[in-house]
Short mmCIF file of C-alpha atoms in Angstrom, two decimals:
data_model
loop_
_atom_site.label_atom_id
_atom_site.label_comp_id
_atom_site.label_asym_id
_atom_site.label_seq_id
_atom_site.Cartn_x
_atom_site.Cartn_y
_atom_site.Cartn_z
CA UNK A 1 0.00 0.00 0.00
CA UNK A 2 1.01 3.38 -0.80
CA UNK A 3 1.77 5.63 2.10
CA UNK A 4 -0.01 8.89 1.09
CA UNK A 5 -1.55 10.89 3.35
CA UNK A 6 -5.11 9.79 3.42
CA UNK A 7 -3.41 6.45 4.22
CA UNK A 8 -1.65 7.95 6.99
CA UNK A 9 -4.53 9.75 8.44
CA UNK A 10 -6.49 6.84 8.22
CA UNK A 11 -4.50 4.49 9.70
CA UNK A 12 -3.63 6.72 12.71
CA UNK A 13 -6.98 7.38 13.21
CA UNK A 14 -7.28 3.44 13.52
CA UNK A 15 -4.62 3.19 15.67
CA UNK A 16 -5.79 6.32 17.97
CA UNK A 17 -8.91 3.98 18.47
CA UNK A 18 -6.91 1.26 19.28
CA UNK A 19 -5.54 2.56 21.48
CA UNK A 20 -8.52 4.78 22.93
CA UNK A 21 -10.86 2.26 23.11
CA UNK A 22 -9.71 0.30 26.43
CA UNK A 23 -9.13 3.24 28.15
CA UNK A 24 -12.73 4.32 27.41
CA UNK A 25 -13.98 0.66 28.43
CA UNK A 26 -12.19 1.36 31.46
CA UNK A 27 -13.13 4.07 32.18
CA UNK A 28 -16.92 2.95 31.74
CA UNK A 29 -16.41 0.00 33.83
CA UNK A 30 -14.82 2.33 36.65
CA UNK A 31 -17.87 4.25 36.48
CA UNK A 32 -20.19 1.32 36.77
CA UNK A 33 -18.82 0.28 39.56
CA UNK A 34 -18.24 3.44 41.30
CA UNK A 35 -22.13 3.94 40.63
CA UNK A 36 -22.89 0.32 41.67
CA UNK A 37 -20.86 0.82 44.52
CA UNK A 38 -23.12 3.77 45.65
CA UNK A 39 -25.97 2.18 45.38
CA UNK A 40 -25.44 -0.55 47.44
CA UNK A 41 -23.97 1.60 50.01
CA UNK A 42 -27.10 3.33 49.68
CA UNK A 43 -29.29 0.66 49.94
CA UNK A 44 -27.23 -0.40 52.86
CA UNK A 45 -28.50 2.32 54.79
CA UNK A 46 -30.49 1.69 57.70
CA UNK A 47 -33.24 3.69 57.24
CA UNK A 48 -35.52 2.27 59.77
CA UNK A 49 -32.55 2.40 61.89
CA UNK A 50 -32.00 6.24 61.74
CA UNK A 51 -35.80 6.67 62.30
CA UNK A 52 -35.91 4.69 65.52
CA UNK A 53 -32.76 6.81 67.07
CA UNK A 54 -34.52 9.76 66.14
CA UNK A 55 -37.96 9.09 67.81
CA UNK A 56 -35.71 7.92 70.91
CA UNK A 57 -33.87 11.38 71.26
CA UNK A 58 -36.57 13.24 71.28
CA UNK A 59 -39.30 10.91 73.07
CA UNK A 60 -37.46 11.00 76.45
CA UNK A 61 -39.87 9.88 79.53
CA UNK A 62 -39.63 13.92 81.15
CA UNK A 63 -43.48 15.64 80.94
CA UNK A 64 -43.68 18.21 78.65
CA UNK A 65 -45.02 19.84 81.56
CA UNK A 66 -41.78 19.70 84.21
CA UNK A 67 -39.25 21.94 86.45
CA UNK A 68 -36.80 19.04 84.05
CA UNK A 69 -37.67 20.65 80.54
CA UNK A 70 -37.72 24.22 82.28
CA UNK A 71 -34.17 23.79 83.32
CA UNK A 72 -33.69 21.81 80.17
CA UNK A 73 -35.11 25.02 77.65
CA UNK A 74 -32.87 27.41 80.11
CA UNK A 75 -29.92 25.46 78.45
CA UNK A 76 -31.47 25.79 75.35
CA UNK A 77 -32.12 29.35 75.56
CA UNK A 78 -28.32 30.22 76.48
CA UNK A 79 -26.98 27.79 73.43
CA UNK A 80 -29.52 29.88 71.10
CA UNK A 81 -28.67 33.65 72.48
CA UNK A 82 -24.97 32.81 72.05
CA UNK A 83 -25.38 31.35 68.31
CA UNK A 84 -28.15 34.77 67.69
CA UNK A 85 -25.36 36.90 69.14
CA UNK A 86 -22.30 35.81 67.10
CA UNK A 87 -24.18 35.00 63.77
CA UNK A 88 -27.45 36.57 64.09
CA UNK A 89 -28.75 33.51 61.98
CA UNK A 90 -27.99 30.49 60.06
CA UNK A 91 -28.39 30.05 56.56
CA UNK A 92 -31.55 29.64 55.23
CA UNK A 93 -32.25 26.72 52.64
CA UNK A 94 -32.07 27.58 48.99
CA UNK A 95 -34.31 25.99 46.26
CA UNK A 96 -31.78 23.52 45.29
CA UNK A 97 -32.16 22.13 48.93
CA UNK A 98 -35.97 20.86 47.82
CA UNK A 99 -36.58 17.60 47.34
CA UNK A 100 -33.17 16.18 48.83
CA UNK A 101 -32.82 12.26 49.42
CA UNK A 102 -31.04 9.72 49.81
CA UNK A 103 -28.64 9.52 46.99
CA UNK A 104 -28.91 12.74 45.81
CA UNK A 105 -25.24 14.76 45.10
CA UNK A 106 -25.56 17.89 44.55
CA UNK A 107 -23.77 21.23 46.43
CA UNK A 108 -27.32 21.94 48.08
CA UNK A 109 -26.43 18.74 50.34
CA UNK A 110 -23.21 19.88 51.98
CA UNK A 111 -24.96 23.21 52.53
CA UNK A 112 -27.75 21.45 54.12
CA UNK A 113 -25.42 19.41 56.20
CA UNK A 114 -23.24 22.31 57.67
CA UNK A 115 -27.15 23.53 58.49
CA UNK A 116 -28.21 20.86 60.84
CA UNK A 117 -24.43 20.34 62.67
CA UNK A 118 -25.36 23.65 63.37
CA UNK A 119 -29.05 22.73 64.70
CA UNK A 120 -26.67 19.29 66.27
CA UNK A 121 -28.54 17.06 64.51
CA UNK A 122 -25.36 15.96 62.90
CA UNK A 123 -21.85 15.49 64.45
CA UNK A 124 -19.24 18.55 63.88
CA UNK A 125 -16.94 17.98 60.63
CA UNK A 126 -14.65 20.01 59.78
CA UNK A 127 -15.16 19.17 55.94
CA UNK A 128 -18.62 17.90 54.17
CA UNK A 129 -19.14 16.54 50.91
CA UNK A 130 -21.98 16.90 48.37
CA UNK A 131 -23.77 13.72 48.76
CA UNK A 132 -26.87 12.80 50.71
CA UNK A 133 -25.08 9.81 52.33
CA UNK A 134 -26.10 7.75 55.83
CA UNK A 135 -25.42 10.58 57.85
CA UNK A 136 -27.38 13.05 56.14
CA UNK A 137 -30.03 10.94 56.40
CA UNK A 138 -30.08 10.39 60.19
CA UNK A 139 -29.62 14.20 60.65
CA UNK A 140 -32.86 14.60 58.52
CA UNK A 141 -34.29 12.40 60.42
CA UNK A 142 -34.19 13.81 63.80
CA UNK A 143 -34.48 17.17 62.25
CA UNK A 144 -37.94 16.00 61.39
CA UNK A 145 -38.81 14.00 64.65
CA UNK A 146 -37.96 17.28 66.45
CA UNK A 147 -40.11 19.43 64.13
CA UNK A 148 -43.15 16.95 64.73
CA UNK A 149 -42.78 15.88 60.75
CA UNK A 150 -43.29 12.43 59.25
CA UNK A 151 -40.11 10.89 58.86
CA UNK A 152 -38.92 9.82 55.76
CA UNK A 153 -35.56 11.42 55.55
CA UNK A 154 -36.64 13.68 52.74
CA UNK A 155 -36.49 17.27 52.47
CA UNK A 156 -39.97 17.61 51.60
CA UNK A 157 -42.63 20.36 51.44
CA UNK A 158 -43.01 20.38 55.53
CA UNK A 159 -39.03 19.79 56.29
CA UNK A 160 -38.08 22.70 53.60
CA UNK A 161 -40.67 24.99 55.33
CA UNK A 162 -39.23 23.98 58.99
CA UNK A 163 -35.41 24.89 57.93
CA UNK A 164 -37.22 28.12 57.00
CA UNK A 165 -37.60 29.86 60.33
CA UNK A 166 -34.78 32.63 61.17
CA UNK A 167 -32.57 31.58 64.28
CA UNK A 168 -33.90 34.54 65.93
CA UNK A 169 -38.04 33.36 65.53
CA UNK A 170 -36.97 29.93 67.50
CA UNK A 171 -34.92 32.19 70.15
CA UNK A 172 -38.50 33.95 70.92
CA UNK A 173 -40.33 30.60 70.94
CA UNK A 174 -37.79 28.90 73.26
CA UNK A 175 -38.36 32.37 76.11
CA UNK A 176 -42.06 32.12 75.32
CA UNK A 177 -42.76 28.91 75.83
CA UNK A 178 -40.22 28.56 78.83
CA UNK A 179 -42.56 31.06 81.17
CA UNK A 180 -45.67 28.55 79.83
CA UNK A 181 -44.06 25.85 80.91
CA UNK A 182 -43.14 27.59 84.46
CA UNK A 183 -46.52 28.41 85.02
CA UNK A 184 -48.21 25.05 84.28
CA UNK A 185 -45.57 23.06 86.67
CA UNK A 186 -46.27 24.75 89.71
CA UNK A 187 -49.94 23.75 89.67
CA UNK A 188 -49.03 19.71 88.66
CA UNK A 189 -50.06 16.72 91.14
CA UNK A 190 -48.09 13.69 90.76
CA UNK A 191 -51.00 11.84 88.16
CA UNK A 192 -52.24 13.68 84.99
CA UNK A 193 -52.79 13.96 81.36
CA UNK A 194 -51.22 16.50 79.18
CA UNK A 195 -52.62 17.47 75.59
CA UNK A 196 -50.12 20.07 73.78
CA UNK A 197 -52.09 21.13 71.20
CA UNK A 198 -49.76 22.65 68.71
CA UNK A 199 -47.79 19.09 69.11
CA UNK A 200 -51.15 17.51 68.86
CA UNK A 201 -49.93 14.89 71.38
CA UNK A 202 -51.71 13.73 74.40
CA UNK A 203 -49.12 12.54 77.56
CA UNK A 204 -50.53 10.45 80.53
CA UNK A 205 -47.74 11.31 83.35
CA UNK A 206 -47.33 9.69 86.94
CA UNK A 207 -44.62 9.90 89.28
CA UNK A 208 -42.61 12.75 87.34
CA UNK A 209 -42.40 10.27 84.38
CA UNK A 210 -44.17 10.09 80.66
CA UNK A 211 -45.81 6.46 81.01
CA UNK A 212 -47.67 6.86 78.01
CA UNK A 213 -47.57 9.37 74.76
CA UNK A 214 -50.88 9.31 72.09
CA UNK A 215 -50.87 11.38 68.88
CA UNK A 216 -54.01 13.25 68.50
CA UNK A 217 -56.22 15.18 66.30
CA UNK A 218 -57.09 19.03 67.85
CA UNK A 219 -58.93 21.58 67.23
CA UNK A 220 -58.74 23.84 63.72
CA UNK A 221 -57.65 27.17 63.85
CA UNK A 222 -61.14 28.08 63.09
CA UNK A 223 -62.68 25.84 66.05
CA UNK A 224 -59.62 25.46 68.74
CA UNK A 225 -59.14 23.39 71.63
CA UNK A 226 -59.64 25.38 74.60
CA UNK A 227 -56.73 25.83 76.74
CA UNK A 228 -57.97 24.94 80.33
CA UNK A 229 -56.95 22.71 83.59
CA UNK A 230 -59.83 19.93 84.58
CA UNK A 231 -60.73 16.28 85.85
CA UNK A 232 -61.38 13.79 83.80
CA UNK A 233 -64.15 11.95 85.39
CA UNK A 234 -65.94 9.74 83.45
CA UNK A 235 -65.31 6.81 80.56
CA UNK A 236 -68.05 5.86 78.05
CA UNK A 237 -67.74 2.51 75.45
CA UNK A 238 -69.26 2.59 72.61
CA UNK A 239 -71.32 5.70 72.82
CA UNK A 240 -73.91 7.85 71.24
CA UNK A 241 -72.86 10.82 69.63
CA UNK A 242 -74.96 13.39 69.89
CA UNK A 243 -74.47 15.95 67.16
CA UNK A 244 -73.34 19.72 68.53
CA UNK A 245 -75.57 22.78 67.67
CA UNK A 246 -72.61 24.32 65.90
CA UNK A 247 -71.76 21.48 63.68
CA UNK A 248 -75.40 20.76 62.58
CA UNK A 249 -75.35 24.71 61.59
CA UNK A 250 -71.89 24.84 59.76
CA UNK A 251 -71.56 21.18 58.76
CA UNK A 252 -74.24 18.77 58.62
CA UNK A 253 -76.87 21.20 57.02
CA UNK A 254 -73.97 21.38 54.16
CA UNK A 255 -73.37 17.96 53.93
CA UNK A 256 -77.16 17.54 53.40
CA UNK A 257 -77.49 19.37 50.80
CA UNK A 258 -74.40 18.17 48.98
CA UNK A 259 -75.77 14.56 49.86
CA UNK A 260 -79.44 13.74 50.78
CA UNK A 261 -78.49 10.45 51.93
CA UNK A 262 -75.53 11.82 54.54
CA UNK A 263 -77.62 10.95 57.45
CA UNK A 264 -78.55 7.48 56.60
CA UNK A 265 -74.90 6.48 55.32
CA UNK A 266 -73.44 7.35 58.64
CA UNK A 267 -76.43 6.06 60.97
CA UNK A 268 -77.35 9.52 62.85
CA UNK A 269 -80.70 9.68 63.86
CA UNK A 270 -83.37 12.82 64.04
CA UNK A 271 -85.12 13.29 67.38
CA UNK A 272 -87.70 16.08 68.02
CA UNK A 273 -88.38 17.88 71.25
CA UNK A 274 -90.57 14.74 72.77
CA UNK A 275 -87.55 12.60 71.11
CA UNK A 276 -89.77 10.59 68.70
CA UNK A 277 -87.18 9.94 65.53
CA UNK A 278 -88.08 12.28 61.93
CA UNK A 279 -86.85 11.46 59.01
CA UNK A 280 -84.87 13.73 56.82
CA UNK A 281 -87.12 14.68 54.60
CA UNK A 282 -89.57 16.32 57.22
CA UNK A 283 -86.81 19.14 57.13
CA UNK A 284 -86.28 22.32 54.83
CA UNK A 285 -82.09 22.00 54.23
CA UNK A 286 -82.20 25.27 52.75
CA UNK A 287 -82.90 26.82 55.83
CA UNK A 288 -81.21 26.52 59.41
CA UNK A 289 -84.51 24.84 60.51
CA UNK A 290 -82.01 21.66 61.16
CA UNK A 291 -80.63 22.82 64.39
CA UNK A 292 -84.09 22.96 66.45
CA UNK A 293 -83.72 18.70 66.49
CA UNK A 294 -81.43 16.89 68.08
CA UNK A 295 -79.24 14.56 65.70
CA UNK A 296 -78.10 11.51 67.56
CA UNK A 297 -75.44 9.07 65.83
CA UNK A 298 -75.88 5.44 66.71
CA UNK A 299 -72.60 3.18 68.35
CA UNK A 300 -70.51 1.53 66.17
CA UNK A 301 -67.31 1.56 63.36
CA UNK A 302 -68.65 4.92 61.46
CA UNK A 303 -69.58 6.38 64.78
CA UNK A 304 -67.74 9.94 65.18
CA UNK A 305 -66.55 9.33 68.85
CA UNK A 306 -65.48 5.59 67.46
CA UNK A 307 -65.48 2.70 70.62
CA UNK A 308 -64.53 5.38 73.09
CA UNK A 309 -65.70 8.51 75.15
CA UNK A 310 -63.59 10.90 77.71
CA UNK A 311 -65.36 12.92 79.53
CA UNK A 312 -64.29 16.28 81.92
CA UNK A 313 -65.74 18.92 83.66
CA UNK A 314 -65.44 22.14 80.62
CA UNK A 315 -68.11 25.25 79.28
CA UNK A 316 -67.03 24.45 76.18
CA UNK A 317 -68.83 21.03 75.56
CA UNK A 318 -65.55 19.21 74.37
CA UNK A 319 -64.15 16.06 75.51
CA UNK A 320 -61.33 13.18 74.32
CA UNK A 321 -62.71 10.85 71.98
CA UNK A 322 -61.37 7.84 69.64
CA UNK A 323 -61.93 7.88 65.85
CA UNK A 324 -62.73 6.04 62.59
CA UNK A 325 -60.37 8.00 60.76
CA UNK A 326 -57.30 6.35 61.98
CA UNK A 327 -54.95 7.91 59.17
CA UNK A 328 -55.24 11.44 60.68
CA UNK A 329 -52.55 10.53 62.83
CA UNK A 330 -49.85 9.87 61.02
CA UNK A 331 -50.35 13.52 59.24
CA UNK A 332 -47.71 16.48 59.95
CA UNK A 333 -50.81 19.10 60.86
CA UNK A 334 -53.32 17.21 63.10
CA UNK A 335 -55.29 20.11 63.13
CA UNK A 336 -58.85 18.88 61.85
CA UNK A 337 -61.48 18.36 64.97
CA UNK A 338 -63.87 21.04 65.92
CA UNK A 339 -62.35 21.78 69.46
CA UNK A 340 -62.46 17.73 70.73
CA UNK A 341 -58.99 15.73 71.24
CA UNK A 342 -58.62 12.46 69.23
CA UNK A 343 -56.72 9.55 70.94
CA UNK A 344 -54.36 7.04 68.66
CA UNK A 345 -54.41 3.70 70.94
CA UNK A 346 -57.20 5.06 73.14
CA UNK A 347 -57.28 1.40 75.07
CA UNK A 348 -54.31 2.09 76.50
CA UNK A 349 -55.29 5.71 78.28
CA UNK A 350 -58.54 4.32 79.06
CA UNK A 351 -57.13 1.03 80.80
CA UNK A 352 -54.50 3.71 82.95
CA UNK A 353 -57.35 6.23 83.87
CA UNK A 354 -59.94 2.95 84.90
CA UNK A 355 -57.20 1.22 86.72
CA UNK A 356 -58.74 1.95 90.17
CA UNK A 357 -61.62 1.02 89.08
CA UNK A 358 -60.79 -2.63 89.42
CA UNK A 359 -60.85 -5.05 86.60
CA UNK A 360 -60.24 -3.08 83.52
CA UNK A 361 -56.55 -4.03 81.89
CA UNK A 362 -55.86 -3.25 77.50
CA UNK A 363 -56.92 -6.84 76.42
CA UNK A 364 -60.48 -5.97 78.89
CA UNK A 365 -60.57 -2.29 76.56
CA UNK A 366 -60.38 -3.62 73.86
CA UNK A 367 -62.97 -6.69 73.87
CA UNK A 368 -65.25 -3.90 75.43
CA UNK A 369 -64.77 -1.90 72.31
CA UNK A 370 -65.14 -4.61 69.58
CA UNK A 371 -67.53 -6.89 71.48
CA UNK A 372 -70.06 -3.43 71.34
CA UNK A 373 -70.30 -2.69 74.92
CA UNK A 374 -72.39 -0.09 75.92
CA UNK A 375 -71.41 1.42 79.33
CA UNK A 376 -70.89 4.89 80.84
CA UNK A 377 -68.17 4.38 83.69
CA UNK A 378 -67.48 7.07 86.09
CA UNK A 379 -63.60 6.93 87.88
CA UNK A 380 -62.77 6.19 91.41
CA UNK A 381 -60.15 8.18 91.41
CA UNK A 382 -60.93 11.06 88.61
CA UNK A 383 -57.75 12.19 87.11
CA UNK A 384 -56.70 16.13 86.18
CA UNK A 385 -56.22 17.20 82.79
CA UNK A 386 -54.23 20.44 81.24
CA UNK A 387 -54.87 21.28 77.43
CA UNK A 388 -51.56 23.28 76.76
CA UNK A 389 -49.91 25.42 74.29
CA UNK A 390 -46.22 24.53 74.18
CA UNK A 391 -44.56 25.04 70.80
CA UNK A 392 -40.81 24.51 72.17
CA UNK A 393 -39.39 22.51 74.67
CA UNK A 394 -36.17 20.43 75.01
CA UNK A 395 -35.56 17.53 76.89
CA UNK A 396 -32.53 15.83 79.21
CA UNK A 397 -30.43 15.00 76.24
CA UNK A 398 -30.33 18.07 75.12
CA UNK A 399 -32.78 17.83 71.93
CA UNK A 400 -35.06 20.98 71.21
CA UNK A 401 -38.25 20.42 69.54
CA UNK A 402 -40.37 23.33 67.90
CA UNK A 403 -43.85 23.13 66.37
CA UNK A 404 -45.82 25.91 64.60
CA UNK A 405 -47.56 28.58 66.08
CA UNK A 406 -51.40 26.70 65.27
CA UNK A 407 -53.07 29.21 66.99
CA UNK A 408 -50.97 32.36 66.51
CA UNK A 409 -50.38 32.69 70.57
CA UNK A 410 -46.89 32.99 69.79
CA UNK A 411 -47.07 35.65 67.53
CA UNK A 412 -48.98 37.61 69.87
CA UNK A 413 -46.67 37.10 72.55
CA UNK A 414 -49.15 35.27 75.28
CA UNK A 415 -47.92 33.56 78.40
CA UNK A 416 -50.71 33.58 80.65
CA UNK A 417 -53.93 31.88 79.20
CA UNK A 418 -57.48 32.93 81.41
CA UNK A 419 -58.45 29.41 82.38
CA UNK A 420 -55.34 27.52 82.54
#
């Protein structure tokens, strides 16, 4: 063959590719493994893991209502007025910070984890990288478990809002809600139950200790939960529900109209004056006419109270109940009752308050509940009750938790509350 330069060209070209092409193999099958190698890692991850340590840092056995978390938020309060002082705040998440996971490398990440060593929900290093490794993911974690979030380790709509809030804003909450808590602990006896409503958790408390903690459903910011100290006197299975004035007039009259067959679907009943039953029909739903009857659901699975009743002594005609809709509690805002509490695991606070009663134990709850016992039982020993507004407190181990200002208490700068 002639060596011209087309032949030359050619056959270095050939040669180049030659000698090109293992190094791009290579370099291909360096990549695969590198990214085969991350994935494994990630998938090694304990996820469940990281989720458990978080709930058990920041669901310590001290009432929310204690001298303990008033010294502990002192500590708090000095660790926040010292970071306010020098830095005046941290660094508030960017939009590249959304929607961060497991996995995920991007410069937003290292940001984010710089954030929450600052918060300490993630060990001091002096250098971070950019990927949304193990440790990111347990710092999320307890980031959201403080916060009152679901946990799922993702920086989602909820988290991103959280990481949100100036230094300075949680500074104010922390001295707020320390002279709450200073208040409410002077006036505790040594068995109670505690509902913090902008936590939307209900605590049963004896002996200075947490022995049980519910999740509940509270009041919306149109219909709160009152804020007032009582006893809780009484515990009904299975009961009636008889339908408040209020929500016939801004609910059920709705609902009537939107569905004619409401009332049947969900068994509630229409007694007049001499409490002979009506049916629907005999009433004009374009009119408010609904509220001169009483409207009486019957016991049983689509009953509003569900299996269980708590009553105490209150003006305001509200009371602890269980509930059908058992996926309200694993929401971030529990925020949907009109003014009532809703109890996740209610067998277990009824078996503690009955306990003197003699007899009652969870196993005896619950076959009370599903074999459709139908019983009004007043205590032996009635127990108090505080509905709360705490939307920071921190705990023994030095974790601070903040919810949101529900009722906008905080905003306006209220310690004292008239009936508490």
């Amino acid at each position: 063959m002639r060596l011209n330069r087309r032949n030359l060209l050619t056959s270095m070209a050939t040669l180049g590719m030659g000698l090109a092409m293992p190094a791009i193999v290579r370099a291909e099958e360096d990549n695969f493994w590198d990214l085969f190698g991350k994935d494994r890692a990630m998938r090694n991850v304990d996820q469940d893991g990281n989720t458990a340590n978080a709930k058990s840092l920041v669901d310590t056995i001290e009432p929310i209502l204690s001298y303990d978390t008033s010294y502990n938020l002192q500590l708090a309060i000095q660790n926040y007025e010292a970071f306010v002082a020098a830095n005046g705040s941290w660094e508030l998440p960017s939009r590249e910070t959304f929607g961060l996971k497991l996995g995920d490398s991007r410069r937003a990440a290292a940001l984010l984890k710089r954030r929450l060593m600052i918060n300490g929900d993630m060990p001091l290093e002096k250098r971070v990288n950019d990927e949304f490794d193990a440790g990111l993911d347990a710092a999320v974690r307890l980031f959201q478990a403080r916060h009152g979030l679901v946990i799922n380790g993702q920086v989602d709509e909820a988290t991103f809002y959280a990481l949100s809030v100036p230094a300075d804003y949680r500074l104010n909450q922390l001295r707020l809600n320390a002279q709450r808590i200073d208040q409410w602990a002077s006036a505790l006896s040594d068995r109670y139950v505690a509902v913090n409503i902008p936590a939307a958790t209900i605590e049963a408390v004896e002996g200075a200790q947490v022995v049980q903690r519910h999740n509940s459903v509270v009041g919306k910011v149109d219909r709160a939960t009152p804020i007032l100290n009582s006893k809780i006197f009484q515990v009904k299975f299975n009961p009636y529900w008889t339908v408040p004035k209020s929500i016939i007039e801004k609910d059920l009259i709705k609902y009537m109209n939107e569905d004619p067959e409401y009332l049947t679907k969900f068994r509630i009943r229409i007694l007049d004056g001499k409490g002979n039953e009506i049916p629907p029909t005999a009433i004009n739903w374009q009119t408010t006419e609904a509220v001169k009857y009483t409207f009486r659901q019957d016991p049983g699975g689509e009953n509003s109270m569900g299996h269980c009743k708590i009553d105490f002594y209150n003006k305001y005609d509200v009371y602890m109940h269980d509930t059908p809709q058992k996926a309200l509690f694993g929401e971030n805002a529990r925020f949907h009752s009109s003014g009532c509490m809703r109890c996740e695991n209610i067998e277990e606070l009824a078996a503690w308050l009955l306990r003197d009663n003699g007899g009652w134990d969870v196993p005896s709850v619950q076959a009370a509940f599903t074999g459709g016992l139908r019983e009004d039982i007043k205590l032996d020993v009635q127990v108090p009750i505080h509905t709360t507004y705490i939307t920071a407190w921190a705990n023994r181990q030095g974790t601070v938790s903040f919810r949101d200002d529900v009722y906008q208490f905080d905003a306006q700068g209220i310690v004292s509350f008239g009936d508490a």
